[in-house]
Short mmCIF file of C-alpha atoms in Angstrom, two decimals:
data_model
loop_
_atom_site.label_atom_id
_atom_site.label_comp_id
_atom_site.label_asym_id
_atom_site.label_seq_id
_atom_site.Cartn_x
_atom_site.Cartn_y
_atom_site.Cartn_z
CA TRP A 1 71.47 117.67 -13.31
CA GLY A 2 68.49 115.53 -13.97
CA VAL A 3 66.46 112.97 -16.20
CA THR A 4 63.07 114.09 -17.62
CA VAL A 5 60.55 111.82 -18.88
CA LEU A 6 58.55 113.29 -21.64
CA GLN A 7 55.50 112.90 -23.71
CA ALA A 8 56.33 111.66 -27.43
CA VAL A 9 54.88 114.37 -29.80
CA GLU A 10 55.56 115.27 -33.16
CA ASP A 11 58.15 118.06 -32.37
CA MET A 12 61.33 116.62 -30.86
CA ASP A 13 61.45 116.98 -26.84
CA ALA A 14 58.23 119.31 -26.75
CA GLY A 15 55.94 116.80 -25.08
CA GLU A 16 54.49 117.26 -21.41
CA VAL A 17 56.23 116.12 -18.52
CA TRP A 18 55.46 112.78 -17.11
CA ALA A 19 58.19 112.85 -14.20
CA TRP A 20 61.31 114.55 -13.53
CA GLU A 21 64.51 113.14 -11.49
CA PRO A 22 67.37 114.98 -10.33
CA PHE A 23 70.81 113.40 -9.35
CA ALA A 24 74.23 115.13 -8.20
CA MET A 25 76.89 115.95 -10.81
CA ARG A 26 79.98 113.84 -10.16
CA PRO A 27 83.14 116.07 -9.77
CA GLY A 28 85.41 115.46 -12.66
CA ALA A 29 83.17 113.09 -14.72
CA SER A 30 82.84 113.62 -18.54
CA LYS A 31 79.29 113.82 -20.08
CA SER A 32 79.83 110.04 -21.34
CA SER A 33 80.49 109.05 -18.21
CA LEU A 34 77.36 110.34 -16.47
CA TYR A 35 75.35 108.88 -19.07
CA ARG A 36 76.74 105.64 -18.62
CA ARG A 37 76.31 105.61 -14.54
CA GLU A 38 74.04 108.37 -13.12
CA VAL A 39 71.78 109.14 -16.19
CA THR A 40 71.33 105.39 -16.86
CA GLN A 41 70.35 104.98 -13.06
CA THR A 42 68.22 108.13 -12.50
CA ALA A 43 66.30 107.16 -16.01
CA VAL A 44 65.18 103.72 -14.67
CA VAL A 45 63.84 105.56 -11.52
CA ALA A 46 62.26 108.43 -13.49
CA VAL A 47 60.37 105.84 -16.15
CA LEU A 48 59.18 103.99 -13.15
CA ARG A 49 57.63 106.76 -11.88
CA ALA A 50 56.05 107.98 -15.09
CA LEU A 51 54.72 104.53 -15.37
CA GLY A 52 53.16 104.52 -12.08
CA ARG A 53 51.21 107.76 -13.04
CA PHE A 54 49.89 106.01 -16.12
CA VAL A 55 46.70 104.78 -14.94
CA PRO A 56 43.16 106.31 -15.28
CA GLY A 57 42.41 109.25 -12.92
CA SER A 58 45.92 109.61 -11.43
CA LEU A 59 48.08 112.78 -11.83
CA ARG A 60 48.38 113.94 -15.32
CA PRO A 61 51.50 115.20 -16.95
CA GLY A 62 51.89 118.80 -17.68
CA PRO A 63 53.54 121.34 -20.13
CA GLN A 64 57.14 122.34 -19.82
CA THR A 65 56.53 125.14 -17.59
CA THR A 66 56.41 125.76 -14.01
CA GLY A 67 52.99 125.57 -12.15
CA ASN A 68 51.92 122.35 -13.64
CA ALA A 69 50.96 119.36 -10.91
CA ILE A 70 54.26 117.65 -11.70
CA ALA A 71 56.55 120.33 -12.16
CA ALA A 72 55.45 121.99 -9.20
CA SER A 73 56.02 119.39 -6.54
CA GLU A 74 59.49 118.70 -8.52
CA PRO A 75 61.10 121.95 -9.01
CA GLY A 76 63.73 122.06 -11.83
CA GLN A 77 65.29 124.65 -14.44
CA TRP A 78 65.36 124.18 -18.14
CA ASN A 79 68.84 125.21 -19.50
CA PRO A 80 69.76 126.24 -23.03
CA LEU A 81 71.19 124.05 -25.49
CA MET A 82 75.08 123.92 -25.28
CA ARG A 83 77.18 125.07 -28.29
CA GLN A 84 80.65 125.08 -29.14
CA ASN A 85 81.01 128.62 -28.23
CA ASP A 86 80.00 127.92 -24.41
CA ARG A 87 83.10 125.16 -24.42
CA ARG A 88 85.45 127.18 -26.94
CA ILE A 89 88.83 127.11 -25.19
CA VAL A 90 90.75 130.35 -24.61
CA TRP A 91 94.35 129.06 -24.14
CA PRO A 92 95.86 132.28 -22.72
CA THR A 93 93.34 132.71 -20.14
CA ASP A 94 91.56 129.43 -18.95
CA THR A 95 92.95 127.31 -16.13
CA THR A 96 93.46 123.54 -16.48
CA ALA A 97 90.43 122.94 -14.53
CA THR A 98 88.22 125.30 -16.88
CA ILE A 99 89.73 123.26 -20.18
CA LEU A 100 89.02 119.95 -18.45
CA GLN A 101 85.57 120.97 -17.75
CA LYS A 102 84.66 122.17 -21.18
CA ILE A 103 86.18 119.10 -22.72
CA ALA A 104 84.55 116.57 -20.13
CA ALA A 105 81.07 118.51 -21.25
CA ALA A 106 81.39 117.52 -24.86
CA ASP A 107 83.27 114.20 -24.24
CA GLY A 108 81.64 111.54 -26.31
CA SER A 109 80.11 113.65 -28.66
CA PRO A 110 80.44 116.26 -30.21
CA GLY A 111 83.89 117.33 -28.63
CA VAL A 112 85.39 120.56 -28.34
CA LEU A 113 86.46 122.30 -31.69
CA ASP A 114 90.04 123.51 -31.60
CA THR A 115 93.24 123.50 -33.45
CA LEU A 116 96.53 121.28 -33.34
CA PHE A 117 99.31 122.25 -35.26
CA ASP A 118 97.36 124.56 -37.04
CA GLN A 119 94.78 122.05 -38.14
CA PRO A 120 91.00 122.07 -37.01
CA CYS A 121 90.00 119.26 -34.95
CA ARG A 122 87.84 118.09 -31.98
CA LEU A 123 89.38 117.16 -28.71
CA PHE A 124 88.44 114.43 -26.34
CA ASP A 125 89.59 112.54 -23.70
CA ALA A 126 91.56 114.95 -21.73
CA HIS A 127 93.59 114.45 -18.18
CA PRO A 128 95.51 116.68 -15.96
CA ALA A 129 99.28 116.49 -15.99
CA SER A 130 101.20 116.16 -12.99
CA ALA A 131 102.65 119.22 -11.16
CA GLN A 132 106.12 117.77 -12.23
CA VAL A 133 105.60 117.23 -15.79
CA ALA A 134 103.91 120.87 -15.74
CA ALA A 135 106.95 122.24 -14.28
CA ARG A 136 109.26 120.75 -17.02
CA PHE A 137 107.65 123.23 -19.27
CA SER A 138 106.68 126.09 -17.21
CA ALA A 139 108.40 128.72 -19.69
CA SER A 140 106.19 127.54 -22.54
CA THR A 141 103.15 129.56 -23.98
CA PRO A 142 99.63 128.34 -23.06
CA GLY A 143 98.22 126.13 -25.90
CA SER A 144 101.48 124.93 -27.09
CA VAL A 145 102.27 121.18 -27.59
CA LEU A 146 104.82 119.99 -25.64
CA ALA A 147 105.21 116.14 -25.55
CA ARG A 148 103.62 112.93 -26.29
CA ARG A 149 102.88 109.74 -24.09
CA GLY A 150 100.95 106.62 -25.56
CA PRO A 151 98.12 107.83 -27.33
CA ALA A 152 98.21 111.64 -25.95
CA LEU A 153 99.72 114.97 -26.43
CA LEU A 154 100.86 117.15 -23.65
CA ARG A 155 99.45 120.78 -23.92
CA ARG A 156 100.36 123.77 -21.92
CA THR A 157 97.78 125.61 -20.05
CA LEU A 158 97.68 128.98 -18.05
CA ASP A 159 98.31 127.34 -14.76
CA GLY A 160 99.74 123.82 -15.80
CA ALA A 161 99.41 121.29 -18.59
CA LEU A 162 97.32 118.43 -19.42
CA TRP A 163 96.83 115.53 -21.77
CA ILE A 164 94.79 115.23 -24.75
CA GLY A 165 94.18 111.61 -25.86
CA HIS A 166 92.07 111.41 -28.77
CA VAL A 167 90.87 113.75 -31.55
CA ARG A 168 88.71 113.88 -34.39
CA GLN A 169 90.24 115.82 -37.68
CA GLU A 170 88.05 118.45 -39.33
CA ASP A 171 88.40 119.49 -43.04
CA ASP A 172 87.03 122.99 -42.86
CA ALA A 173 86.10 124.22 -39.61
CA THR A 174 86.42 127.57 -37.60
CA PRO A 175 86.63 126.73 -33.87
CA THR A 176 85.09 130.25 -32.80
CA GLN A 177 81.89 129.59 -34.77
CA ALA A 178 78.52 128.85 -32.68
CA ASP A 179 77.23 125.72 -34.00
CA PRO A 180 79.40 124.03 -36.84
CA PRO A 181 77.78 121.76 -39.29
CA PRO A 182 78.45 118.19 -39.04
CA PRO A 183 81.96 117.13 -40.15
CA PRO A 184 82.42 115.15 -43.63
CA ALA A 185 81.96 111.55 -43.29
CA ALA A 186 85.77 110.83 -43.74
CA ASN A 187 86.44 112.55 -40.49
CA VAL A 188 84.13 111.02 -37.96
CA LEU A 189 86.75 108.86 -36.62
CA LYS A 190 88.00 109.29 -33.14
CA LEU A 191 91.90 108.36 -32.95
CA ALA A 192 94.46 108.68 -30.70
CA ALA A 193 96.17 112.10 -30.93
CA THR A 194 99.58 110.71 -31.64
CA ARG A 195 98.31 108.82 -34.36
CA VAL A 196 96.47 111.49 -36.19
CA PHE A 197 99.25 113.94 -35.84
CA ALA A 198 101.78 111.13 -36.10
CA ALA A 199 104.67 113.03 -37.91
CA GLN A 200 104.42 115.99 -35.45
CA ALA A 201 104.28 113.88 -32.48
CA ALA A 202 107.48 112.11 -33.45
CA ALA A 203 109.37 115.24 -33.19
CA LEU A 204 108.24 115.70 -29.60
CA PRO A 205 110.01 114.28 -26.53
CA GLU A 206 108.41 111.11 -25.38
CA LEU A 207 107.61 111.18 -21.65
CA ALA A 208 107.37 107.73 -20.54
CA VAL A 209 106.28 106.60 -17.21
CA PRO A 210 107.06 103.22 -15.31
CA LEU A 211 103.98 100.92 -14.86
CA MET A 212 104.19 101.06 -11.14
CA ARG A 213 104.24 104.65 -9.96
CA GLU A 214 102.72 107.34 -7.44
CA ASP A 215 99.30 108.62 -7.98
CA GLY A 216 98.51 111.48 -10.29
CA GLU A 217 100.78 110.60 -13.37
CA TRP A 218 98.56 109.73 -16.17
CA ASP A 219 99.20 106.97 -18.50
CA GLU A 220 96.69 104.18 -19.96
CA LEU A 221 98.04 101.30 -17.81
CA ARG A 222 99.17 101.45 -14.08
CA TYR A 223 100.03 98.72 -11.72
CA ARG A 224 100.05 98.82 -7.79
CA GLU A 225 100.33 96.18 -5.17
CA PHE A 226 98.79 95.47 -1.86
CA GLY A 227 99.32 93.13 1.36
CA PRO A 228 102.22 91.66 3.19
CA ASP A 229 104.69 89.59 1.73
CA GLY A 230 103.74 85.92 0.90
CA ALA A 231 99.96 87.24 0.75
CA ARG A 232 100.47 89.91 -1.81
CA VAL A 233 98.08 91.56 -4.45
CA GLY A 234 98.96 92.93 -7.76
CA TRP A 235 96.38 95.33 -9.51
CA LEU A 236 96.64 96.10 -13.06
CA ASP A 237 94.64 99.01 -14.62
CA PHE A 238 94.48 99.29 -18.36
CA ASP A 239 91.99 102.24 -18.81
CA PHE A 240 91.68 102.60 -22.64
CA HIS A 241 89.18 105.06 -23.93
CA ASN A 242 85.89 103.92 -24.54
CA GLY A 243 87.36 100.16 -24.01
CA ALA A 244 88.52 99.96 -27.40
CA MET A 245 92.05 98.20 -27.70
CA SER A 246 94.23 99.08 -31.00
CA GLU A 247 97.20 96.96 -31.79
CA ARG A 248 99.35 99.33 -29.85
CA GLN A 249 97.41 98.82 -26.90
CA CYS A 250 97.07 95.09 -26.93
CA LEU A 251 100.96 94.78 -27.15
CA ARG A 252 101.25 97.29 -24.39
CA LEU A 253 99.05 95.27 -22.45
CA ARG A 254 100.77 91.98 -23.39
CA ASP A 255 104.19 93.58 -22.37
CA ALA A 256 102.72 94.48 -18.87
CA LEU A 257 101.47 91.32 -18.28
CA ARG A 258 104.87 89.78 -19.01
CA TRP A 259 106.48 92.27 -16.61
CA VAL A 260 103.84 91.36 -13.97
CA ARG A 261 104.93 87.68 -14.11
CA THR A 262 108.46 88.86 -12.26
CA ARG A 263 106.63 90.19 -9.36
CA PRO A 264 106.22 88.46 -6.34
CA THR A 265 102.64 88.24 -5.81
CA GLN A 266 99.99 85.61 -5.08
CA VAL A 267 97.01 87.26 -6.94
CA LEU A 268 96.65 89.47 -9.63
CA VAL A 269 93.72 91.72 -10.38
CA LEU A 270 93.10 92.71 -13.82
CA ALA A 271 90.89 95.77 -13.55
CA GLY A 272 90.61 97.34 -16.94
CA GLY A 273 89.15 100.81 -16.87
CA GLN A 274 86.77 102.41 -14.84
CA GLU A 275 84.15 102.97 -17.54
CA PHE A 276 84.71 99.83 -19.57
CA PHE A 277 86.68 96.57 -19.01
CA SER A 278 87.41 96.24 -22.53
CA ASN A 279 85.42 96.14 -26.01
CA GLY A 280 87.94 94.13 -27.96
CA ILE A 281 89.77 95.28 -31.10
CA HIS A 282 89.86 98.93 -32.07
CA LEU A 283 87.17 99.36 -35.07
CA HIS A 284 88.03 103.17 -35.71
CA ASP A 285 91.70 102.53 -35.87
CA ILE A 286 91.12 99.69 -38.19
CA GLU A 287 89.07 101.69 -40.34
CA ALA A 288 91.70 104.37 -40.48
CA ALA A 289 94.11 101.76 -42.09
CA GLN A 290 92.41 102.23 -45.31
CA ARG A 291 93.66 105.63 -45.62
CA VAL A 292 97.27 104.68 -44.97
CA ALA A 293 99.50 103.98 -48.20
CA GLY A 294 100.30 100.34 -48.21
CA ASP A 295 97.90 99.33 -45.51
CA SER A 296 94.12 97.90 -45.24
CA ALA A 297 91.61 97.37 -42.99
CA ALA A 298 91.83 93.71 -43.48
CA ASP A 299 95.41 93.65 -42.64
CA ALA A 300 94.91 96.12 -39.65
CA SER A 301 92.56 93.66 -38.60
CA TRP A 302 94.70 90.72 -38.79
CA ARG A 303 97.40 92.59 -36.65
CA ASN A 304 94.98 93.86 -34.17
CA ILE A 305 93.31 90.35 -33.52
CA ASN A 306 96.46 88.77 -33.04
CA ALA A 307 97.90 91.31 -30.80
CA MET A 308 94.69 90.81 -28.70
CA ASP A 309 95.25 87.08 -28.66
CA ASP A 310 98.64 87.35 -27.18
CA ALA A 311 97.41 89.27 -24.39
CA ALA A 312 94.79 86.80 -23.73
CA LEU A 313 97.46 84.05 -23.91
CA GLU A 314 99.45 85.82 -21.12
CA VAL A 315 96.67 85.59 -18.78
CA LEU A 316 95.69 82.04 -19.68
CA THR A 317 99.42 81.11 -19.20
CA LEU A 318 99.90 82.68 -16.17
CA THR A 319 99.37 79.51 -13.49
CA ASP A 320 101.65 80.50 -10.63
CA ARG A 321 99.29 83.15 -9.16
CA ILE A 322 95.42 83.42 -8.89
CA THR A 323 93.88 85.98 -11.67
CA ILE A 324 90.90 87.97 -11.19
CA ALA A 325 89.14 89.91 -13.92
CA ALA A 326 87.56 92.86 -11.98
CA LEU A 327 84.66 94.54 -14.32
CA HIS A 328 84.41 97.83 -13.10
CA GLY A 329 82.35 98.71 -16.03
CA ASN A 330 80.86 97.15 -19.33
CA ALA A 331 82.59 94.44 -21.53
CA GLY A 332 81.94 93.31 -25.13
CA ALA A 333 83.07 90.91 -27.85
CA GLY A 334 86.72 90.19 -27.30
CA GLY A 335 86.94 92.13 -24.12
CA CYS A 336 84.62 89.76 -22.67
CA PHE A 337 86.67 86.61 -23.49
CA LEU A 338 89.81 88.41 -22.24
CA ALA A 339 88.23 88.80 -18.91
CA LEU A 340 86.91 85.06 -19.06
CA ALA A 341 90.72 84.31 -19.55
CA ALA A 342 91.28 84.78 -15.91
CA ASP A 343 90.52 82.40 -12.94
CA VAL A 344 87.63 84.29 -11.44
CA VAL A 345 85.71 86.98 -13.11
CA TRP A 346 83.50 89.40 -10.78
CA ALA A 347 81.57 92.54 -11.75
CA HIS A 348 79.30 95.24 -10.06
CA ALA A 349 75.39 95.28 -10.43
CA GLY A 350 75.59 97.80 -13.01
CA VAL A 351 77.89 96.09 -15.64
CA VAL A 352 76.22 94.68 -18.94
CA LEU A 353 78.13 92.25 -21.18
CA ASN A 354 77.97 91.80 -24.97
CA PRO A 355 79.55 88.28 -25.34
CA HIS A 356 79.43 87.67 -29.01
CA TYR A 357 80.92 88.82 -32.10
CA LYS A 358 78.27 88.22 -34.94
CA ASN A 359 76.53 91.65 -34.55
CA MET A 360 79.69 92.69 -36.23
CA GLY A 361 79.15 91.17 -39.84
CA ASN A 362 78.94 87.66 -38.51
CA LEU A 363 82.55 88.04 -37.02
CA TYR A 364 83.58 84.65 -35.66
CA GLY A 365 85.93 85.81 -32.97
CA SER A 366 89.11 84.67 -31.34
CA GLU A 367 90.80 85.41 -27.67
CA TYR A 368 90.71 81.92 -27.25
CA TRP A 369 86.94 81.93 -26.58
CA THR A 370 86.51 78.57 -27.94
CA TYR A 371 88.32 77.14 -24.80
CA SER A 372 87.43 79.81 -22.09
CA LEU A 373 83.63 79.76 -22.76
CA PRO A 374 82.87 76.19 -22.92
CA ARG A 375 85.26 75.46 -19.85
CA ARG A 376 82.65 77.73 -17.91
CA ILE A 377 79.27 76.62 -19.33
CA GLY A 378 79.69 73.72 -21.53
CA GLU A 379 79.81 73.30 -25.46
CA ALA A 380 75.80 73.65 -25.94
CA ALA A 381 75.27 76.63 -23.56
CA SER A 382 78.17 78.48 -25.59
CA ARG A 383 76.87 77.65 -28.97
CA ALA A 384 73.58 78.99 -27.74
CA LEU A 385 74.97 82.01 -26.06
CA MET A 386 77.10 83.00 -29.03
CA GLN A 387 74.07 82.76 -31.39
CA GLU A 388 71.68 85.14 -29.18
CA ARG A 389 73.64 88.54 -30.09
CA LEU A 390 71.86 89.94 -26.81
CA PRO A 391 73.50 91.81 -23.86
CA LEU A 392 73.51 90.26 -20.41
CA THR A 393 73.15 92.10 -17.10
CA ALA A 394 75.87 90.98 -14.60
CA ALA A 395 73.07 89.15 -12.40
CA ASP A 396 72.09 87.19 -15.81
CA ALA A 397 75.82 86.52 -16.43
CA VAL A 398 76.07 85.11 -12.86
CA SER A 399 73.07 82.92 -13.37
CA ARG A 400 74.38 81.38 -16.64
CA GLY A 401 78.14 80.69 -15.24
CA LEU A 402 79.74 83.40 -17.22
CA LEU A 403 80.55 85.43 -14.06
CA ASP A 404 81.48 84.09 -10.72
CA ALA A 405 80.07 86.90 -8.59
CA THR A 406 78.48 90.20 -8.56
CA PHE A 407 78.55 92.56 -5.81
CA GLY A 408 78.91 96.20 -4.90
CA LEU A 409 76.10 99.02 -5.52
CA SER A 410 78.50 101.06 -7.54
CA ALA A 411 81.84 100.83 -9.24
CA GLN A 412 83.52 102.28 -6.22
CA ASP A 413 82.06 99.97 -3.62
CA PHE A 414 82.81 97.14 -5.98
CA GLY A 415 86.66 98.28 -6.27
CA GLU A 416 86.88 98.35 -2.44
CA GLN A 417 85.30 94.78 -2.19
CA VAL A 418 87.57 93.34 -4.90
CA GLN A 419 90.65 94.64 -3.15
CA GLU A 420 89.44 93.00 0.39
CA ARG A 421 88.36 89.69 -1.51
CA ALA A 422 91.67 89.65 -3.37
CA LEU A 423 93.77 90.07 -0.32
CA ALA A 424 91.51 87.17 1.45
CA LEU A 425 92.47 85.05 -1.64
CA ALA A 426 96.41 85.79 -1.42
CA ALA A 427 96.34 84.92 2.15
CA ALA A 428 94.25 81.64 2.27
CA HIS A 429 95.46 78.71 3.76
CA ASN A 430 94.88 76.43 0.74
CA LEU A 431 96.64 78.97 -1.97
CA ALA A 432 99.46 76.56 -2.67
CA HIS A 433 96.95 73.88 -3.14
CA SER A 434 94.80 75.77 -5.51
CA LEU A 435 97.61 76.81 -7.35
CA ALA A 436 98.68 73.24 -7.70
CA GLN A 437 95.21 72.33 -9.04
CA LYS A 438 95.36 75.22 -11.38
CA GLN A 439 98.81 74.33 -12.82
CA ALA A 440 97.63 70.39 -13.14
CA GLN A 441 94.25 71.47 -14.82
CA ARG A 442 96.09 73.63 -17.50
CA ASP A 443 98.56 70.88 -18.30
CA GLN A 444 95.90 68.26 -18.56
CA ASP A 445 93.85 70.79 -20.76
CA GLU A 446 97.05 71.62 -22.96
CA ALA A 447 97.38 67.83 -23.32
CA HIS A 448 94.12 67.34 -24.69
CA LYS A 449 94.18 70.25 -27.03
CA PRO A 450 96.94 72.91 -27.03
CA LEU A 451 96.14 76.44 -26.81
CA ALA A 452 97.74 76.86 -30.07
CA THR A 453 95.39 74.70 -31.78
CA TYR A 454 92.44 76.90 -30.49
CA ARG A 455 93.97 79.96 -31.54
CA THR A 456 94.81 78.44 -35.19
CA GLU A 457 91.11 77.25 -35.47
CA GLU A 458 89.72 80.45 -34.44
CA LEU A 459 92.15 82.48 -36.70
CA GLN A 460 91.29 80.42 -39.44
CA ARG A 461 87.82 81.65 -39.41
CA MET A 462 88.73 85.10 -38.73
CA HIS A 463 91.10 85.26 -41.64
CA ARG A 464 88.12 84.47 -43.93
CA ASN A 465 86.12 87.24 -42.29
CA PHE A 466 89.08 89.65 -43.06
CA TYR A 467 90.04 88.63 -46.43
CA GLY A 468 87.09 86.17 -47.82
CA PHE A 469 84.62 86.86 -50.46
CA ASP A 470 81.73 87.68 -47.87
CA PRO A 471 82.42 91.46 -47.13
CA SER A 472 79.64 91.49 -44.05
CA TYR A 473 82.38 92.14 -41.46
CA HIS A 474 83.84 95.40 -43.24
CA VAL A 475 80.34 96.64 -44.29
CA ALA A 476 79.23 96.30 -40.72
CA ARG A 477 82.36 98.01 -39.33
CA HIS A 478 82.09 100.72 -41.54
CA HIS A 479 78.42 101.34 -40.98
CA PHE A 480 79.34 101.06 -36.89
CA VAL A 481 82.13 103.49 -37.13
CA TYR A 482 80.23 106.03 -39.39
CA ARG A 483 76.93 105.68 -37.22
CA LYS A 484 74.81 104.59 -40.00
CA PRO A 485 71.71 103.08 -38.95
CA HIS A 486 70.37 99.80 -39.86
CA ALA A 487 67.99 99.57 -42.84
CA TRP A 488 65.82 97.39 -40.88
CA THR A 489 65.60 95.93 -37.35
CA PRO A 490 67.99 93.08 -37.18
CA ARG A 491 66.39 89.61 -37.02
CA HIS A 492 67.66 88.78 -33.40
CA LEU A 493 65.78 91.57 -32.23
CA ALA A 494 62.67 91.20 -34.74
CA VAL A 495 62.06 87.43 -33.50
CA HIS A 496 58.56 87.47 -34.99
CA ARG A 497 60.26 87.18 -38.42
#
């Protein structure tokens, strides 16, 4: 695959070619994942090459055909637009690998048009089921829905089974049509499959799995351990789709952290997900609450932020071991401050942080940020950072004190180095002294101002955001989930205003 830099002209994507840079397709990666990693990295290279050519007398761009100077030296092939017919799933004949590839090619947007329980919907977030799970339903018909787990529904395939984690409902669509019109505004919400089809899912068997389990058995959360007794590292993955954490997911993480307390480890690594560490509360899930009788977006927001606070509190009060937040992917809003609840925060060079809330309708924020952020960078710097509303690269975050270190050229390199460093911390000769200092500091901080007070003060401000007379948060959330553009460039970007 590749990235092409084109001259901007009147027609979309019709301009001359300034540069072209290929990259290898990562096996099993979704389209969204490729955009966040390979496409982003390759685009930087391609743009710099294009800028290098933009000087008088240099190589000029050529038309989008072979034979021009750039295309001749950088051969490539133009492929047609992929439409729904190209991705259409044929359940009786498609293998698990084929279906996973089709869904991966449309993940993020537009999804694969299909049906569940005879209702048209778009499929996202697919994962292969283990051979053991598939074997339990070997007599089932391909395409049939078999069980549930967390957000996902299990579907039989020709040669196995797969989990469908998220779907988007359609009011009126035909899965076989080539290029369906965009869905009605009410149905752009991408939600957990077990939420969208809650009544049907409730009638299915639940295939729960333990946190600590073998490779190949998918679930949103997974726990592992490394190292010898007395110098042991626990590793908790919470790979929530797109980093958004609903009330259900926050409570699952809270309960996992409580269980982790019982494990005999000296270091705990909070690894988040491979694509995102966390992006805080689940705005799509909150928006969907408005369609539920007896519920509201304000009530759903309140429940979600309290559940998120519960999870952050478990990290802040885990004082009998060193906690490390290892950011394999980006973090935003409450997800940043969930990470800052840990003792040590690391990220790889490609990670971007958005450590603020105000872009979401002047939201104040919680997750104990008024405690975690000033203890790292001070009160004045904290106020300035929260007003900026701008993203930070990992290197910037280290220079400003938000992160402790950045290393690793890729998420894979980073993960391997995190494991090595965490094992070294667990085996350190002064570990007992470090833990005693940690406990003493927590006791001192609690005596000065209890964590419960920080939480109460933050939630008082959040309550006004959710239930007060100013609807800015609800308007901003609505615009975000329905992808409505700003009417004008926001003032934090248009600084000349």
